[in-house]
mmCIF file of C-alpha atoms in Angstrom:
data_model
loop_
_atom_site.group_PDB
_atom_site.id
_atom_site.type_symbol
_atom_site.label_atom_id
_atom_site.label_comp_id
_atom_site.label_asym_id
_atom_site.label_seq_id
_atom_site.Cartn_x
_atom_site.Cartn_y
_atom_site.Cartn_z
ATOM 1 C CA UNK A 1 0.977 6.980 7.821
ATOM 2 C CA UNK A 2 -2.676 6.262 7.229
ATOM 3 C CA UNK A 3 -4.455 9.590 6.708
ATOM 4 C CA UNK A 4 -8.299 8.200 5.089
ATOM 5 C CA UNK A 5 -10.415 7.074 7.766
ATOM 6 C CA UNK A 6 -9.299 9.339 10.381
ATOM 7 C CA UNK A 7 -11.258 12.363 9.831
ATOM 8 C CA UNK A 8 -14.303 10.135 9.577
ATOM 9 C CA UNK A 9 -13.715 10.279 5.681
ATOM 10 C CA UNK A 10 -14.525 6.646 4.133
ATOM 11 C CA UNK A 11 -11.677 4.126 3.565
ATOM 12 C CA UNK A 12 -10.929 2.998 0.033
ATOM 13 C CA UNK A 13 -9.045 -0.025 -1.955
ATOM 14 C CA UNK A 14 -7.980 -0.352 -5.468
ATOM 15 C CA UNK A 15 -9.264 -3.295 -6.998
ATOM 16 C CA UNK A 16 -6.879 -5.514 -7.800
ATOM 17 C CA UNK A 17 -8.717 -8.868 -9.054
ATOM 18 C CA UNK A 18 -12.801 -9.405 -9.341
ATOM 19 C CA UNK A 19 -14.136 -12.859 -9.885
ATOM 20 C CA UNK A 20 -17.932 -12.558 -10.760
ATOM 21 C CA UNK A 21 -18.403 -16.554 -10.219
ATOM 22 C CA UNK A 22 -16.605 -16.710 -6.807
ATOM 23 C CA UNK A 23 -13.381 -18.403 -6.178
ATOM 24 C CA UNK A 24 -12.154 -21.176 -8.659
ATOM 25 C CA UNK A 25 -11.578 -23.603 -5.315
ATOM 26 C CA UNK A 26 -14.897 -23.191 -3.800
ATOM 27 C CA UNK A 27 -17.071 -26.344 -4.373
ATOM 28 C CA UNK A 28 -20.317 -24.943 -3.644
ATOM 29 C CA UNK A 29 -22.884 -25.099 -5.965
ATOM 30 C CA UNK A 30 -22.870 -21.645 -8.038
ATOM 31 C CA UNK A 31 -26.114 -20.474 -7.238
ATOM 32 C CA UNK A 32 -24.252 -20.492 -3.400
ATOM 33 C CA UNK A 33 -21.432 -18.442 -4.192
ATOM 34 C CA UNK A 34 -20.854 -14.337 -4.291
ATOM 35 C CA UNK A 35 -18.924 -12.530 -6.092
ATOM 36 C CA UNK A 36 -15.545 -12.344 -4.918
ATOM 37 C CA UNK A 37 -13.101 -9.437 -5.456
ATOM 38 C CA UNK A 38 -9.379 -8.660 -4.150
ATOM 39 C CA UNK A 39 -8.315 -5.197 -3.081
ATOM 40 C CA UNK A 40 -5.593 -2.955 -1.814
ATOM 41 C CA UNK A 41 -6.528 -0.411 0.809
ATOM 42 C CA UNK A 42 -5.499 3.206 -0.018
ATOM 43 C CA UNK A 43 -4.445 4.831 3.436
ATOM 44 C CA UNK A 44 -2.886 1.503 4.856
ATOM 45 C CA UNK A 45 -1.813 -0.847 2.005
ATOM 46 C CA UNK A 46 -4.357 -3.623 3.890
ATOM 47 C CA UNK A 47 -5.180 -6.800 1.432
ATOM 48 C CA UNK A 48 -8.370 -7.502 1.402
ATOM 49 C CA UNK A 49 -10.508 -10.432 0.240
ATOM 50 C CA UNK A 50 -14.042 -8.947 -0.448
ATOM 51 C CA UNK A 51 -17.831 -10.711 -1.329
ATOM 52 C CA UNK A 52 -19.599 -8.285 -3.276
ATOM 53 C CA UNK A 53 -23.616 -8.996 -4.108
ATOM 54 C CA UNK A 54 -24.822 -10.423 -7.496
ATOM 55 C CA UNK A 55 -25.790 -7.194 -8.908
ATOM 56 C CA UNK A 56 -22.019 -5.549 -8.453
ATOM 57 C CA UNK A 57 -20.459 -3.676 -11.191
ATOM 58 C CA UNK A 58 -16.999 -3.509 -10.448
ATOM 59 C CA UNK A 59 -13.703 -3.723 -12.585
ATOM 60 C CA UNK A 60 -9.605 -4.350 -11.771
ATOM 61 C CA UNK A 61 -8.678 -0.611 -10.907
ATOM 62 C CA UNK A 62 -11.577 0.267 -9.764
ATOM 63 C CA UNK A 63 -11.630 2.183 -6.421
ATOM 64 C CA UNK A 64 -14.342 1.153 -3.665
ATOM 65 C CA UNK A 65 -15.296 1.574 -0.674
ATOM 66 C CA UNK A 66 -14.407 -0.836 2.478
ATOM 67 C CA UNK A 67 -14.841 1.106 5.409
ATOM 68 C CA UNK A 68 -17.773 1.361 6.023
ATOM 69 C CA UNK A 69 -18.085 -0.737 3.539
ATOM 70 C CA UNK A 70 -20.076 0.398 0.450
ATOM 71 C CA UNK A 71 -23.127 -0.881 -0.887
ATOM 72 C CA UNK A 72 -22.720 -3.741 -2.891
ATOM 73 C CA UNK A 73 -20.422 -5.338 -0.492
ATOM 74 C CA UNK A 74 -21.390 -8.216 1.399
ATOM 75 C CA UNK A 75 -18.393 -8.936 3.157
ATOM 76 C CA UNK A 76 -14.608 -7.881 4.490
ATOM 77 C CA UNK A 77 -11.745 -10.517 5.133
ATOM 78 C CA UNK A 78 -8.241 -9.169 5.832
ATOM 79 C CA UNK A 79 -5.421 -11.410 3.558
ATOM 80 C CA UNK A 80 -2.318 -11.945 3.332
ATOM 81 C CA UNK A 81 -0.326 -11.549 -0.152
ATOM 82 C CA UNK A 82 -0.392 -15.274 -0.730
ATOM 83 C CA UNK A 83 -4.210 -15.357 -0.620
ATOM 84 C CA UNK A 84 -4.413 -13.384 -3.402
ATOM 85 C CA UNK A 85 -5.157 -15.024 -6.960
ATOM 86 C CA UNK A 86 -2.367 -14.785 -9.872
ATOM 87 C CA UNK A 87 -4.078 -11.623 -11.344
ATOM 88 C CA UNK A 88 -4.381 -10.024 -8.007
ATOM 89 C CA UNK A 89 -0.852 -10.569 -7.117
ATOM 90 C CA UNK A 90 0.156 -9.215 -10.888
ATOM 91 C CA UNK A 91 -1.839 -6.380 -9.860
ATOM 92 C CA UNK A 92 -0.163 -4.907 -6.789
ATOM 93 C CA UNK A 93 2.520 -2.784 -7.995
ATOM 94 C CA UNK A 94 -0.188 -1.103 -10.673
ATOM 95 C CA UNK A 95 -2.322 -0.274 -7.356
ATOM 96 C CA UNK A 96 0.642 0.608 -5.530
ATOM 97 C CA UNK A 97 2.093 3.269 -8.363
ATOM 98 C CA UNK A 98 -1.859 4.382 -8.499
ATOM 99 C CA UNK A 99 -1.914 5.096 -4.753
ATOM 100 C CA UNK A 100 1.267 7.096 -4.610
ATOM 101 C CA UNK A 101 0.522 8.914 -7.640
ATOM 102 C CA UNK A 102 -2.910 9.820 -5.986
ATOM 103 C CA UNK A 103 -1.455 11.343 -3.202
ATOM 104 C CA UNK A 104 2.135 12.441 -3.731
ATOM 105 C CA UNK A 105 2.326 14.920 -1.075
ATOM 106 C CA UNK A 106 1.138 12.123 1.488
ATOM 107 C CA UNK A 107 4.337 10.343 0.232
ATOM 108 C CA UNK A 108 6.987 13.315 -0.029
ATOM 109 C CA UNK A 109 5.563 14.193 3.670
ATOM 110 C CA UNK A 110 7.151 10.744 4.649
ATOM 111 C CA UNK A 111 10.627 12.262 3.448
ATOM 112 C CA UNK A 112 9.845 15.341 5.413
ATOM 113 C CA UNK A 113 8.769 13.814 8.627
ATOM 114 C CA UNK A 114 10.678 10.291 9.210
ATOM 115 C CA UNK A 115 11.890 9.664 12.699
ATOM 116 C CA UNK A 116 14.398 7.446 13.919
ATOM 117 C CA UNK A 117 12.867 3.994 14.988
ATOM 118 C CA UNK A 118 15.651 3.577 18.140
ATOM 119 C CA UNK A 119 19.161 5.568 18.761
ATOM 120 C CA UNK A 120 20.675 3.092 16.314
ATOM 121 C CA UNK A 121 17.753 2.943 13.899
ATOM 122 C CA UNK A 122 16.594 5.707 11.475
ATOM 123 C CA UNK A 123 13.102 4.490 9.508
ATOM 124 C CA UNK A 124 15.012 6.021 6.218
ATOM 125 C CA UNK A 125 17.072 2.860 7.024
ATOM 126 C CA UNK A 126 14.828 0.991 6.135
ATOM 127 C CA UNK A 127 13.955 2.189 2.993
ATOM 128 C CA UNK A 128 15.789 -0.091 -0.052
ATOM 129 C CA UNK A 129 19.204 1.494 -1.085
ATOM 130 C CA UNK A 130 19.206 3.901 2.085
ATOM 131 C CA UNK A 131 22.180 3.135 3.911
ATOM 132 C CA UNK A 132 23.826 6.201 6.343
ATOM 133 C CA UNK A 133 25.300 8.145 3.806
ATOM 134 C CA UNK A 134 22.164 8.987 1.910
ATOM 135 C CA UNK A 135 20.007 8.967 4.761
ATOM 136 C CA UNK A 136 21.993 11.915 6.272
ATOM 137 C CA UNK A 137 21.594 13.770 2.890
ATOM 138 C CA UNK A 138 17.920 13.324 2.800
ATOM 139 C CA UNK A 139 18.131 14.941 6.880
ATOM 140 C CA UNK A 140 19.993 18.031 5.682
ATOM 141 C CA UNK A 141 18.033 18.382 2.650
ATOM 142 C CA UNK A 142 14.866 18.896 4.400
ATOM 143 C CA UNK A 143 16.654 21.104 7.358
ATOM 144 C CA UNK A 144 17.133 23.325 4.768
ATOM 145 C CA UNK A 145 13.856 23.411 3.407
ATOM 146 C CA UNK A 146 10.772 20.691 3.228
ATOM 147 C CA UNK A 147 10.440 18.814 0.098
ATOM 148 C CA UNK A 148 7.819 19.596 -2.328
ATOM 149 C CA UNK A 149 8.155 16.407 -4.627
ATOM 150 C CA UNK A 150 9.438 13.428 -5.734
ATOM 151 C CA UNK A 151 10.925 15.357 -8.253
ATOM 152 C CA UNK A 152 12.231 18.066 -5.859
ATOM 153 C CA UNK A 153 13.717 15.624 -3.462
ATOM 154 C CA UNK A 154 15.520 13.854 -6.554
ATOM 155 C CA UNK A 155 17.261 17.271 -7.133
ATOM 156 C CA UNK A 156 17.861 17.962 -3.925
ATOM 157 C CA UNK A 157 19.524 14.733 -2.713
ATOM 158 C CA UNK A 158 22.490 13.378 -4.201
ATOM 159 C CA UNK A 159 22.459 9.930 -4.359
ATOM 160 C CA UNK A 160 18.851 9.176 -4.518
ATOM 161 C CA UNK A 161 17.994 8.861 -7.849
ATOM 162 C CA UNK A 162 14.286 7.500 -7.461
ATOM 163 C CA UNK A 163 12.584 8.195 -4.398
ATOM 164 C CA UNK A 164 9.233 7.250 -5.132
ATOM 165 C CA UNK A 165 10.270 4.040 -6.702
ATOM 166 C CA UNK A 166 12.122 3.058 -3.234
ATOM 167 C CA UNK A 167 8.834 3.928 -1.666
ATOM 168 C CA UNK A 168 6.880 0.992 -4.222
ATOM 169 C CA UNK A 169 10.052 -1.310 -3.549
ATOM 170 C CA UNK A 170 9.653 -1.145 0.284
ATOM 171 C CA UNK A 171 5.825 -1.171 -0.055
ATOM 172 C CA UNK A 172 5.735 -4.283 -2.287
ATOM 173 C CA UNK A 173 8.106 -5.622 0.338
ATOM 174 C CA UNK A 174 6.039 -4.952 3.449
ATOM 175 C CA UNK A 175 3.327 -6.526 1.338
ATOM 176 C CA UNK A 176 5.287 -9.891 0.143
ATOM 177 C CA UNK A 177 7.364 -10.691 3.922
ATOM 178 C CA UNK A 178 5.279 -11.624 6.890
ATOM 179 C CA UNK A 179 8.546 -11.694 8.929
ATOM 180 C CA UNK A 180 9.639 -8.104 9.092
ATOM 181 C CA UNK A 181 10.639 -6.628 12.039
ATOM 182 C CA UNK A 182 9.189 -3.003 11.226
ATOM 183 C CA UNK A 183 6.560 -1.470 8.750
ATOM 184 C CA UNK A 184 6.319 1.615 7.885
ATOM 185 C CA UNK A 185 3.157 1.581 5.421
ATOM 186 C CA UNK A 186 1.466 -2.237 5.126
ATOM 187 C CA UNK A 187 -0.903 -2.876 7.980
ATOM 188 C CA UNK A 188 -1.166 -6.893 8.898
ATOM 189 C CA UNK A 189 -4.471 -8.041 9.977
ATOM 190 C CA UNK A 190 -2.407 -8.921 13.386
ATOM 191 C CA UNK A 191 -1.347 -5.164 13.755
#
């Protein structure tokens, strides 16, 4: 699913949470500490904890750079959803709605081109809300024609009344679990 990055285009993350005296927990001296921001990557929905340098102006929302990483940034640390701070956990779903608003054709192409996982498994499955039924009206929807938008597939498919929204709901849930078996958008720092 990740599409930034792979035509040697630079990798970006919403900002989710910036903390211009470091983290509240770190007992170092001030003078000692950087900067410390949280972000969301844009292609791959990767957390990531990142030290920026003194002189960084950077806000929640912003979008920035992490790979390579841009200029003001001193450091990269992939995170899980627990490491975030409050704000930055308050945060994701904003980022997520901004991402898939960015780039709703990336997203409607996932409607278009889903697979099944195994012979059993369809990855529409395991979307929230999809169960058989309404995965086998999203397959002969697009048969008939690709869909254009969220909008168009809403028409189109009886049953699913907010397809973009089940895309946030499974996102946010790839993002929150540790445990799940398969993910379709949220890379772990493992994977």
């Amino acid at each position: 699913m990740s599409n930034a990055g792979d035509e040697g285009e630079p990798t970006t993350a919403v900002l989710l949470d910036y903390m211009p005296r470091g983290r509240p927990e770190d007992d170092r001296p001030q003078y000692q500490k950087s900067p410390v921001a949280f972000a969301l990557g844009e292609s791959d929905f990767r957390l990531v904890e990142i030290a920026l340098d003194e002189d960084a102006h950077v806000n929640i929302g912003d979008r920035v750079q992490i790979d390579p990483p841009g200029e003001s940034i001193k450091d990269l640390t992939d995170i899980d959803y627990e490491d975030l701070s409050s704000t930055a956990q308050s945060e994701v779903e904003y980022a997520v709605d901004t991402i898939i608003d960015a780039n709703e054709g990336r997203f409607v192409d996932f409607y278009n081109d889903a697979q099944p996982i195994t012979t059993r498994l369809h990855v529409l499955n395991l979307l929230p809300g999809i169960g058989k039924k309404l995965r086998n009206n999203v397959l002969d929807a697009r048969k008939r024609k690709p869909f254009e938008s969220f909008e168009d597939i809403e028409d189109r498919v009886s049953g699913l009344h907010d397809p973009r929204e089940v895309l946030v709901e499974r996102i946010l849930e790839e993002l929150q679990k540790e445990d799940l078996k398969y993910r379709i958008f949220a890379r772990r720092e493992s994977e």
